[in-house]
Amino acid sequence: MDFRLTPEQVMIQKTVRKFAEEVCEPIAAEIDKEHRFPHETFKKMTECGITGIGFPKEYGGSGLDKIAQTIATEELAKKCGTTSAVFSIHQGAAWFIHLFGSHEQKEKYLRPLLEGGVVGAFALTEPNAGSDASNLQTVAVEDGDDYILNGSKCFITGGSVAGIYFVLALTDPPAKTRGISAFIVEAGMPGFEVGKIEEKMGIRGSATAEIIFKDVRVPKENLMGKLNKGFSMALASIDAARITVAAAQALGIAEGAFEHAVQYSKERVQFGKPISYKQGLQWYIAEMKTRIEAARWLTYHAAWRSDQKLSVTTEGAMAKLYASEAASFVTNKALQIHGGYGYMMDYPIERMLRDAKITEIYEGTNEIQKMVIGRSALS
Ligand SMILES: Cc1cc2nc3c(=O)[nH]c(=O)nc-3n(C[C@H](O)[C@H](O)[C@H](O)COP(=O)(O)OP(=O)(O)OC[C@H]3O[C@@H](n4cnc5c(N)ncnc54)[C@H](O)[C@@H]3O)c2cc1C
């Protein structure tokens, strides 16, 4: 039997597609140019229940599943890479508390993330802990009923605008990865500061920032999950998050660029005929389409496995690796099909090409995905 989306998933696809066309696309170029976080879009996404897709209604979510989250990210990414990044990374942060938070923590922090319009951020990376996330230097020292956090995080999406941060810090430094714990930090806590706000190549509206902790006193009830288990929790959460954050986002950007390329090739006349008549370009279109479809099925399959509560470590890594490379390939060829016009900011293609690149880097670089896939294949 052929794979079919359920009626609910089709409804989400239509709803988010309309939202992306009417709300995201009109300001995509502007927020890119101004490096501006799309607060108004985030507010509307919350009002329409889009931020809650895939989360339980019990905590303010909209229900549905990982496939629905994947489709929602894909639809947003077709029109605006920044919005899909903002949405999916916010959801990735919320997923962390969904998986590992206590009932009280979910009431206090998950609900505002899903229905309260508060932006969430996931803070793992540090200047000396990128791919080697085990090399953290941020520390949390027990002090009475609190932990005191000191250190800094870099490249945090939503870092300068979030209200709730999920922060990984060392609670037992000699134990390395077995001495890392996860904390919920509020933006208003004394000693919490936003540092450098990055100027970036793509997804420019996603408010990537450094965050700094100077003796931030975090109550013990904000420790998430078990003490010293934060590293494995973070890895499990990222396994699922990369299906949306990277793979679905890449898929959507590729599809968006593909649609523009097909349209342009039919309209642009050279040598007396639309350039779509040229076999050289038809071959580009064929290669683009094939890679998009391969990326789609790897991505949907990984999301389906997540919904079945099956491991997604390898499948998510394969989807992320393939879809992100497909997005770079497709946006590059789409720009080529546009010729010189594609290089101009009047057309969305150069932005899509810039936005696509991040999907090869974050949520674990593609080299790290190859390590994961290779190990699994050889085990
Ligand atoms: C725009 C943006 C948003 C981000 N958002 C967040 C966020 O919200 N939260 C967060 O915690 N982090 C975030 N990050 C951080 C991101 O996850 C890291 O940049 C990424 O994991 C790579 O780390 P690094 O930049 O330190 O590169 P490095 O780890 O220094 O890697 C440099 C190069 O070496 C390669 N390399 C490293 N180790 C190996 C190896 N063992 N084998 C082969 N090759 C290797 C890498 O693949 C890469 O090509 C974001 C980054 C960017 C750019």
GROMACS .gro file of C-alpha atoms and ligand atoms in nm:
model
  432
    1MET     CA    1   0.000   0.000   0.000
    2ASP     CA    2   0.119   0.349  -0.083
    3PHE     CA    3   0.216   0.585   0.201
    4ARG     CA    4  -0.055   0.842   0.265
    5LEU     CA    5  -0.078   1.130   0.507
    6THR     CA    6  -0.371   1.098   0.747
    7PRO     CA    7  -0.663   1.344   0.706
    8GLU     CA    8  -0.533   1.535   1.014
    9GLN     CA    9  -0.182   1.559   0.866
   10VAL     CA   10  -0.326   1.682   0.535
   11MET     CA   11  -0.523   1.945   0.726
   12ILE     CA   12  -0.204   2.063   0.901
   13GLN     CA   13  -0.024   2.075   0.567
   14LYS     CA   14  -0.296   2.294   0.414
   15THR     CA   15  -0.325   2.519   0.719
   16VAL     CA   16   0.048   2.580   0.757
   17ARG     CA   17   0.093   2.621   0.381
   18LYS     CA   18  -0.168   2.898   0.381
   19PHE     CA   19  -0.007   3.054   0.689
   20ALA     CA   20   0.337   3.046   0.524
   21GLU     CA   21   0.203   3.205   0.205
   22GLU     CA   22   0.001   3.475   0.376
   23VAL     CA   23   0.212   3.558   0.683
   24CYS     CA   24   0.572   3.440   0.630
   25GLU     CA   25   0.646   3.492   0.261
   26PRO     CA   26   0.552   3.863   0.246
   27ILE     CA   27   0.814   3.956   0.510
   28ALA     CA   28   1.078   3.689   0.437
   29ALA     CA   29   1.307   3.924   0.241
   30GLU     CA   30   1.262   4.207   0.492
   31ILE     CA   31   1.351   4.008   0.805
   32ASP     CA   32   1.648   3.862   0.619
   33LYS     CA   33   1.774   4.204   0.516
   34GLU     CA   34   1.721   4.358   0.858
   35HIS     CA   35   1.841   4.053   1.057
   36ARG     CA   36   1.513   4.090   1.246
   37PHE     CA   37   1.342   3.826   1.463
   38PRO     CA   38   0.984   3.786   1.332
   39HIS     CA   39   0.804   3.852   1.662
   40GLU     CA   40   0.474   3.919   1.485
   41THR     CA   41   0.489   3.582   1.306
   42PHE     CA   42   0.578   3.398   1.625
   43LYS     CA   43   0.279   3.559   1.800
   44LYS     CA   44   0.046   3.455   1.517
   45MET     CA   45   0.189   3.101   1.513
   46THR     CA   46   0.105   3.076   1.882
   47GLU     CA   47  -0.247   3.213   1.832
   48CYS     CA   48  -0.312   2.963   1.550
   49GLY     CA   49  -0.181   2.669   1.755
   50ILE     CA   50   0.111   2.607   1.516
   51THR     CA   51   0.375   2.623   1.791
   52GLY     CA   52   0.188   2.345   1.972
   53ILE     CA   53   0.177   2.096   1.682
   54GLY     CA   54   0.299   1.754   1.796
   55PHE     CA   55   0.264   1.828   2.169
   56PRO     CA   56  -0.003   1.697   2.408
   57LYS     CA   57  -0.313   1.908   2.459
   58GLU     CA   58  -0.271   1.853   2.834
   59TYR     CA   59   0.006   2.117   2.837
   60GLY     CA   60  -0.133   2.355   2.578
   61GLY     CA   61  -0.021   2.166   2.268
   62SER     CA   62  -0.232   2.102   1.959
   63GLY     CA   63  -0.198   1.723   1.962
   64LEU     CA   64  -0.095   1.534   1.647
   65ASP     CA   65   0.245   1.377   1.590
   66LYS     CA   66   0.604   1.411   1.467
   67ILE     CA   67   0.498   1.373   1.104
   68ALA     CA   68   0.269   1.674   1.150
   69GLN     CA   69   0.559   1.871   1.305
   70THR     CA   70   0.776   1.769   1.011
   71ILE     CA   71   0.520   1.880   0.755
   72ALA     CA   72   0.466   2.209   0.937
   73THR     CA   73   0.841   2.283   0.935
   74GLU     CA   74   0.862   2.188   0.567
   75GLU     CA   75   0.576   2.419   0.471
   76LEU     CA   76   0.724   2.715   0.661
   77ALA     CA   77   1.069   2.651   0.511
   78LYS     CA   78   0.931   2.660   0.156
   79LYS     CA   79   0.855   3.028   0.207
   80CYS     CA   80   1.095   3.146   0.479
   81GLY     CA   81   1.404   2.971   0.615
   82THR     CA   82   1.424   3.200   0.916
   83THR     CA   83   1.068   3.124   1.024
   84SER     CA   84   1.117   2.750   0.989
   85ALA     CA   85   1.437   2.773   1.196
   86VAL     CA   86   1.271   2.984   1.465
   87PHE     CA   87   0.972   2.747   1.476
   88SER     CA   88   1.159   2.417   1.472
   89ILE     CA   89   1.430   2.514   1.720
   90HIS     CA   90   1.168   2.654   1.956
   91GLN     CA   91   0.983   2.324   1.922
   92GLY     CA   92   1.311   2.133   1.973
   93ALA     CA   93   1.363   2.315   2.303
   94ALA     CA   94   1.004   2.242   2.404
   95TRP     CA   95   1.057   1.878   2.305
   96PHE     CA   96   1.338   1.853   2.560
   97ILE     CA   97   1.106   1.944   2.847
   98HIS     CA   98   0.826   1.734   2.695
   99LEU     CA   99   1.055   1.429   2.711
  100PHE     CA  100   1.228   1.488   3.043
  101GLY     CA  101   1.043   1.753   3.246
  102SER     CA  102   0.832   1.677   3.554
  103HIS     CA  103   0.459   1.754   3.557
  104GLU     CA  104   0.525   2.072   3.759
  105GLN     CA  105   0.799   2.186   3.518
  106LYS     CA  106   0.572   2.124   3.221
  107GLU     CA  107   0.290   2.324   3.378
  108LYS     CA  108   0.526   2.611   3.456
  109TYR     CA  109   0.746   2.611   3.144
  110LEU     CA  110   0.608   2.392   2.864
  111ARG     CA  111   0.266   2.556   2.866
  112PRO     CA  112   0.405   2.912   2.810
  113LEU     CA  113   0.621   2.777   2.526
  114LEU     CA  114   0.327   2.611   2.352
  115GLU     CA  115   0.044   2.855   2.408
  116GLY     CA  116   0.187   3.157   2.589
  117GLY     CA  117   0.399   3.312   2.314
  118VAL     CA  118   0.726   3.267   2.508
  119VAL     CA  119   1.025   3.173   2.290
  120GLY     CA  120   1.234   2.874   2.402
  121ALA     CA  121   1.605   2.817   2.338
  122PHE     CA  122   1.830   2.515   2.370
  123ALA     CA  123   2.176   2.603   2.499
  124LEU     CA  124   2.439   2.336   2.457
  125THR     CA  125   2.716   2.479   2.235
  126GLU     CA  126   3.010   2.669   2.385
  127PRO     CA  127   3.318   2.824   2.225
  128ASN     CA  128   3.522   2.508   2.297
  129ALA     CA  129   3.236   2.260   2.281
  130GLY     CA  130   3.083   2.237   1.933
  131SER     CA  131   3.094   1.895   1.770
  132ASP     CA  132   3.268   1.776   2.086
  133ALA     CA  133   2.977   1.870   2.309
  134SER     CA  134   3.136   1.676   2.596
  135ASN     CA  135   3.393   1.954   2.640
  136LEU     CA  136   3.154   2.192   2.821
  137GLN     CA  137   3.295   2.445   3.064
  138THR     CA  138   2.978   2.600   3.206
  139VAL     CA  139   2.947   2.481   3.564
  140ALA     CA  140   2.658   2.449   3.808
  141VAL     CA  141   2.758   2.430   4.174
  142GLU     CA  142   2.513   2.319   4.442
  143ASP     CA  143   2.442   2.584   4.705
  144GLY     CA  144   2.159   2.513   4.952
  145ASP     CA  145   1.832   2.494   4.759
  146ASP     CA  146   1.992   2.626   4.440
  147TYR     CA  147   2.259   2.568   4.179
  148ILE     CA  148   2.486   2.855   4.084
  149LEU     CA  149   2.564   2.869   3.712
  150ASN     CA  150   2.877   3.026   3.564
  151GLY     CA  151   2.994   3.018   3.203
  152SER     CA  152   2.874   3.107   2.855
  153LYS     CA  153   2.707   2.954   2.551
  154CYS     CA  154   2.746   3.059   2.189
  155PHE     CA  155   2.543   3.042   1.866
  156ILE     CA  156   2.216   3.000   2.055
  157THR     CA  157   1.915   3.032   1.824
  158GLY     CA  158   1.662   3.271   1.973
  159GLY     CA  159   1.933   3.355   2.227
  160SER     CA  160   1.857   3.726   2.241
  161VAL     CA  161   1.477   3.695   2.248
  162ALA     CA  162   1.393   3.378   2.442
  163GLY     CA  163   1.222   3.372   2.780
  164ILE     CA  164   1.310   3.013   2.873
  165TYR     CA  165   1.646   2.841   2.817
  166PHE     CA  166   1.740   2.475   2.853
  167VAL     CA  167   2.101   2.485   2.962
  168LEU     CA  168   2.353   2.203   2.987
  169ALA     CA  169   2.617   2.251   3.256
  170LEU     CA  170   2.877   2.047   3.444
  171THR     CA  171   2.766   1.933   3.787
  172ASP     CA  172   3.052   1.684   3.829
  173PRO     CA  173   3.340   1.810   3.609
  174PRO     CA  174   3.580   1.514   3.647
  175ALA     CA  175   3.307   1.275   3.529
  176LYS     CA  176   3.288   1.462   3.190
  177THR     CA  177   2.974   1.347   2.999
  178ARG     CA  178   2.850   1.160   3.307
  179GLY     CA  179   2.869   1.479   3.508
  180ILE     CA  180   2.648   1.703   3.294
  181SER     CA  181   2.299   1.813   3.404
  182ALA     CA  182   2.016   2.007   3.240
  183PHE     CA  183   1.866   2.323   3.390
  184ILE     CA  184   1.576   2.548   3.307
  185VAL     CA  185   1.691   2.910   3.318
  186GLU     CA  186   1.463   3.212   3.287
  187ALA     CA  187   1.581   3.520   3.099
  188GLY     CA  188   1.507   3.744   3.397
  189MET     CA  189   1.720   3.559   3.650
  190PRO     CA  190   1.987   3.787   3.803
  191GLY     CA  191   2.327   3.729   3.642
  192PHE     CA  192   2.179   3.610   3.310
  193GLU     CA  193   2.304   3.821   3.019
  194VAL     CA  194   2.279   3.822   2.643
  195GLY     CA  195   2.622   3.872   2.485
  196LYS     CA  196   2.717   3.907   2.120
  197ILE     CA  197   2.431   3.889   1.870
  198GLU     CA  198   2.565   3.721   1.556
  199GLU     CA  199   2.541   3.858   1.202
  200LYS     CA  200   2.494   3.559   0.980
  201MET     CA  201   2.504   3.433   0.624
  202GLY     CA  202   2.150   3.288   0.636
  203ILE     CA  203   1.845   3.237   0.860
  204ARG     CA  204   1.927   3.592   0.954
  205GLY     CA  205   1.616   3.662   1.159
  206SER     CA  206   1.675   3.379   1.403
  207ALA     CA  207   1.841   3.593   1.674
  208THR     CA  208   2.154   3.382   1.721
  209ALA     CA  209   2.335   3.501   2.031
  210GLU     CA  210   2.589   3.436   2.300
  211ILE     CA  211   2.442   3.395   2.647
  212ILE     CA  212   2.636   3.447   2.966
  213PHE     CA  213   2.582   3.321   3.320
  214LYS     CA  214   2.742   3.517   3.604
  215ASP     CA  215   2.652   3.352   3.934
  216VAL     CA  216   2.299   3.278   3.812
  217ARG     CA  217   2.108   3.123   4.102
  218VAL     CA  218   1.878   2.851   3.965
  219PRO     CA  219   1.643   2.677   4.209
  220LYS     CA  220   1.686   2.301   4.243
  221GLU     CA  221   1.332   2.245   4.114
  222ASN     CA  222   1.465   2.369   3.775
  223LEU     CA  223   1.699   2.072   3.743
  224MET     CA  224   1.551   1.865   3.461
  225GLY     CA  225   1.552   1.486   3.480
  226LYS     CA  226   1.815   1.323   3.696
  227LEU     CA  227   2.135   1.486   3.820
  228ASN     CA  228   2.434   1.410   3.589
  229LYS     CA  229   2.209   1.258   3.319
  230GLY     CA  230   2.184   1.575   3.110
  231PHE     CA  231   2.420   1.469   2.831
  232SER     CA  232   2.233   1.153   2.732
  233MET     CA  233   1.904   1.344   2.763
  234ALA     CA  234   2.036   1.615   2.530
  235LEU     CA  235   2.154   1.359   2.273
  236ALA     CA  236   1.817   1.180   2.277
  237SER     CA  237   1.635   1.509   2.234
  238ILE     CA  238   1.862   1.621   1.948
  239ASP     CA  239   1.812   1.284   1.774
  240ALA     CA  240   1.443   1.367   1.737
  241ALA     CA  241   1.486   1.741   1.688
  242ARG     CA  242   1.718   1.706   1.388
  243ILE     CA  243   1.437   1.540   1.190
  244THR     CA  244   1.252   1.871   1.193
  245VAL     CA  245   1.519   2.135   1.260
  246ALA     CA  246   1.753   2.015   0.988
  247ALA     CA  247   1.593   1.752   0.762
  248ALA     CA  248   1.241   1.897   0.725
  249GLN     CA  249   1.377   2.249   0.704
  250ALA     CA  250   1.620   2.146   0.431
  251LEU     CA  251   1.346   1.963   0.245
  252GLY     CA  252   1.118   2.268   0.255
  253ILE     CA  253   1.387   2.511   0.140
  254ALA     CA  254   1.472   2.277  -0.148
  255GLU     CA  255   1.107   2.250  -0.250
  256GLY     CA  256   1.060   2.625  -0.234
  257ALA     CA  257   1.364   2.686  -0.454
  258PHE     CA  258   1.254   2.412  -0.693
  259GLU     CA  259   0.911   2.572  -0.741
  260HIS     CA  260   1.074   2.906  -0.823
  261ALA     CA  261   1.318   2.741  -1.066
  262VAL     CA  262   1.045   2.555  -1.255
  263GLN     CA  263   0.832   2.869  -1.283
  264TYR     CA  264   1.124   3.086  -1.393
  265SER     CA  265   1.243   2.834  -1.652
  266LYS     CA  266   0.898   2.838  -1.813
  267GLU     CA  267   0.886   3.217  -1.827
  268ARG     CA  268   1.240   3.313  -1.922
  269VAL     CA  269   1.286   3.321  -2.300
  270GLN     CA  270   1.629   3.292  -2.460
  271PHE     CA  271   1.708   3.190  -2.817
  272GLY     CA  272   1.337   3.233  -2.899
  273LYS     CA  273   1.199   2.978  -2.653
  274PRO     CA  274   1.151   2.935  -2.277
  275ILE     CA  275   1.475   2.802  -2.130
  276SER     CA  276   1.275   2.503  -1.995
  277TYR     CA  277   1.294   2.361  -2.348
  278LYS     CA  278   1.669   2.319  -2.314
  279GLN     CA  279   1.765   1.966  -2.226
  280GLY     CA  280   2.059   2.086  -2.015
  281LEU     CA  281   1.814   2.259  -1.780
  282GLN     CA  282   1.566   1.970  -1.787
  283TRP     CA  283   1.842   1.750  -1.652
  284TYR     CA  284   1.899   1.995  -1.367
  285ILE     CA  285   1.526   1.988  -1.294
  286ALA     CA  286   1.523   1.606  -1.300
  287GLU     CA  287   1.818   1.581  -1.060
  288MET     CA  288   1.665   1.841  -0.827
  289LYS     CA  289   1.327   1.667  -0.819
  290THR     CA  290   1.479   1.325  -0.757
  291ARG     CA  291   1.689   1.449  -0.465
  292ILE     CA  292   1.387   1.628  -0.315
  293GLU     CA  293   1.178   1.311  -0.327
  294ALA     CA  294   1.459   1.101  -0.176
  295ALA     CA  295   1.500   1.361   0.100
  296ARG     CA  296   1.125   1.364   0.163
  297TRP     CA  297   1.096   0.990   0.217
  298LEU     CA  298   1.404   0.966   0.440
  299THR     CA  299   1.266   1.254   0.647
  300TYR     CA  300   0.906   1.129   0.671
  301HIS     CA  301   1.032   0.781   0.752
  302ALA     CA  302   1.245   0.910   1.039
  303ALA     CA  303   0.945   1.109   1.167
  304TRP     CA  304   0.725   0.802   1.140
  305ARG     CA  305   0.978   0.601   1.342
  306SER     CA  306   0.974   0.871   1.607
  307ASP     CA  307   0.594   0.839   1.626
  308GLN     CA  308   0.631   0.461   1.661
  309LYS     CA  309   0.875   0.520   1.952
  310LEU     CA  310   1.149   0.345   1.752
  311SER     CA  311   1.510   0.463   1.759
  312VAL     CA  312   1.578   0.752   1.521
  313THR     CA  313   1.950   0.793   1.589
  314THR     CA  314   2.059   0.651   1.253
  315GLU     CA  315   1.747   0.730   1.051
  316GLY     CA  316   1.738   1.092   1.169
  317ALA     CA  317   2.109   1.127   1.091
  318MET     CA  318   2.061   0.986   0.739
  319ALA     CA  319   1.763   1.213   0.675
  320LYS     CA  320   1.954   1.518   0.799
  321LEU     CA  321   2.268   1.433   0.600
  322TYR     CA  322   2.087   1.366   0.275
  323ALA     CA  323   1.822   1.639   0.294
  324SER     CA  324   2.072   1.911   0.383
  325GLU     CA  325   2.304   1.818   0.097
  326ALA     CA  326   2.001   1.803  -0.132
  327ALA     CA  327   1.898   2.152  -0.018
  328SER     CA  328   2.241   2.295  -0.098
  329PHE     CA  329   2.243   2.120  -0.435
  330VAL     CA  330   1.889   2.223  -0.527
  331THR     CA  331   1.922   2.589  -0.422
  332ASN     CA  332   2.251   2.612  -0.610
  333LYS     CA  333   2.098   2.472  -0.929
  334ALA     CA  334   1.785   2.686  -0.883
  335LEU     CA  335   2.007   2.994  -0.872
  336GLN     CA  336   2.192   2.874  -1.182
  337ILE     CA  337   1.860   2.838  -1.366
  338HIS     CA  338   1.781   3.199  -1.276
  339GLY     CA  339   2.113   3.313  -1.428
  340GLY     CA  340   2.222   3.662  -1.322
  341TYR     CA  341   1.877   3.743  -1.183
  342GLY     CA  342   1.916   3.464  -0.929
  343TYR     CA  343   2.224   3.642  -0.794
  344MET     CA  344   2.019   3.955  -0.724
  345MET     CA  345   1.834   4.018  -0.402
  346ASP     CA  346   1.518   4.101  -0.602
  347TYR     CA  347   1.464   3.726  -0.630
  348PRO     CA  348   1.437   3.493  -0.328
  349ILE     CA  349   1.680   3.233  -0.463
  350GLU     CA  350   2.004   3.377  -0.325
  351ARG     CA  351   1.840   3.394   0.022
  352MET     CA  352   1.726   3.034  -0.008
  353LEU     CA  353   2.080   2.927  -0.101
  354ARG     CA  354   2.218   3.112   0.203
  355ASP     CA  355   1.946   2.967   0.428
  356ALA     CA  356   2.005   2.611   0.307
  357LYS     CA  357   2.370   2.601   0.416
  358ILE     CA  358   2.295   2.601   0.790
  359THR     CA  359   2.117   2.267   0.762
  360GLU     CA  360   2.455   2.106   0.687
  361ILE     CA  361   2.599   2.256   1.005
  362TYR     CA  362   2.363   2.272   1.300
  363GLU     CA  363   2.200   1.988   1.492
  364GLY     CA  364   2.537   1.816   1.449
  365THR     CA  365   2.747   1.881   1.138
  366ASN     CA  366   2.717   1.642   0.846
  367GLU     CA  367   3.058   1.497   0.930
  368ILE     CA  368   2.922   1.403   1.272
  369GLN     CA  369   2.614   1.247   1.109
  370LYS     CA  370   2.847   1.033   0.897
  371MET     CA  371   3.022   0.917   1.214
  372VAL     CA  372   2.686   0.814   1.362
  373ILE     CA  373   2.568   0.637   1.046
  374GLY     CA  374   2.904   0.466   0.988
  375ARG     CA  375   2.922   0.336   1.345
  376SER     CA  376   2.569   0.202   1.323
  377ALA     CA  377   2.632   0.032   0.986
  378LEU     CA  378   2.949  -0.133   1.117
  379SER     CA  379   2.812  -0.243   1.455
  380LIG     C1  380   2.318   2.964   1.296
  380LIG     C2  381   2.351   2.865   1.404
  380LIG     C3  382   2.256   2.834   1.500
  380LIG     C4  383   2.287   2.746   1.604
  380LIG     N1  384   2.193   2.721   1.702
  380LIG     C5  385   2.230   2.649   1.813
  380LIG     C6  386   2.142   2.637   1.925
  380LIG     O1  387   2.029   2.686   1.924
  380LIG     N2  388   2.186   2.570   2.034
  380LIG     C7  389   2.309   2.513   2.040
  380LIG     O2  390   2.342   2.454   2.144
  380LIG     N3  391   2.396   2.521   1.934
  380LIG     C8  392   2.358   2.588   1.821
  380LIG     N4  393   2.446   2.600   1.715
  380LIG     C9  394   2.577   2.537   1.724
  380LIG    C10  395   2.597   2.422   1.626
  380LIG     O3  396   2.527   2.309   1.668
  380LIG    C11  397   2.748   2.400   1.612
  380LIG     O4  398   2.799   2.511   1.538
  380LIG    C12  399   2.783   2.269   1.544
  380LIG     O5  400   2.752   2.161   1.628
  380LIG    C13  401   2.931   2.263   1.506
  380LIG     O6  402   3.014   2.303   1.610
  380LIG     P1  403   3.132   2.409   1.579
  380LIG     O7  404   3.067   2.525   1.512
  380LIG     O8  405   3.205   2.435   1.705
  380LIG     O9  406   3.225   2.338   1.474
  380LIG     P2  407   3.346   2.237   1.506
  380LIG    O10  408   3.298   2.130   1.598
  380LIG    O11  409   3.465   2.315   1.547
  380LIG    O12  410   3.371   2.173   1.364
  380LIG    C14  411   3.450   2.233   1.263
  380LIG    C15  412   3.461   2.134   1.148
  380LIG    O13  413   3.527   2.014   1.193
  380LIG    C16  414   3.445   1.901   1.167
  380LIG     N5  415   3.464   1.801   1.271
  380LIG    C17  416   3.461   1.818   1.406
  380LIG     N6  417   3.480   1.702   1.470
  380LIG    C18  418   3.494   1.608   1.372
  380LIG    C19  419   3.514   1.467   1.373
  380LIG     N7  420   3.524   1.398   1.488
  380LIG     N8  421   3.527   1.402   1.254
  380LIG    C20  422   3.516   1.471   1.137
  380LIG     N9  423   3.495   1.604   1.131
  380LIG    C21  424   3.483   1.670   1.246
  380LIG    C22  425   3.302   1.956   1.167
  380LIG    O14  426   3.213   1.869   1.102
  380LIG    C23  427   3.324   2.087   1.096
  380LIG    O15  428   3.328   2.067   0.958
  380LIG    C24  429   2.415   2.684   1.609
  380LIG    C25  430   2.509   2.715   1.509
  380LIG    C26  431   2.479   2.803   1.409
  380LIG    C27  432   2.585   2.834   1.305
   0.00000   0.00000   0.00000
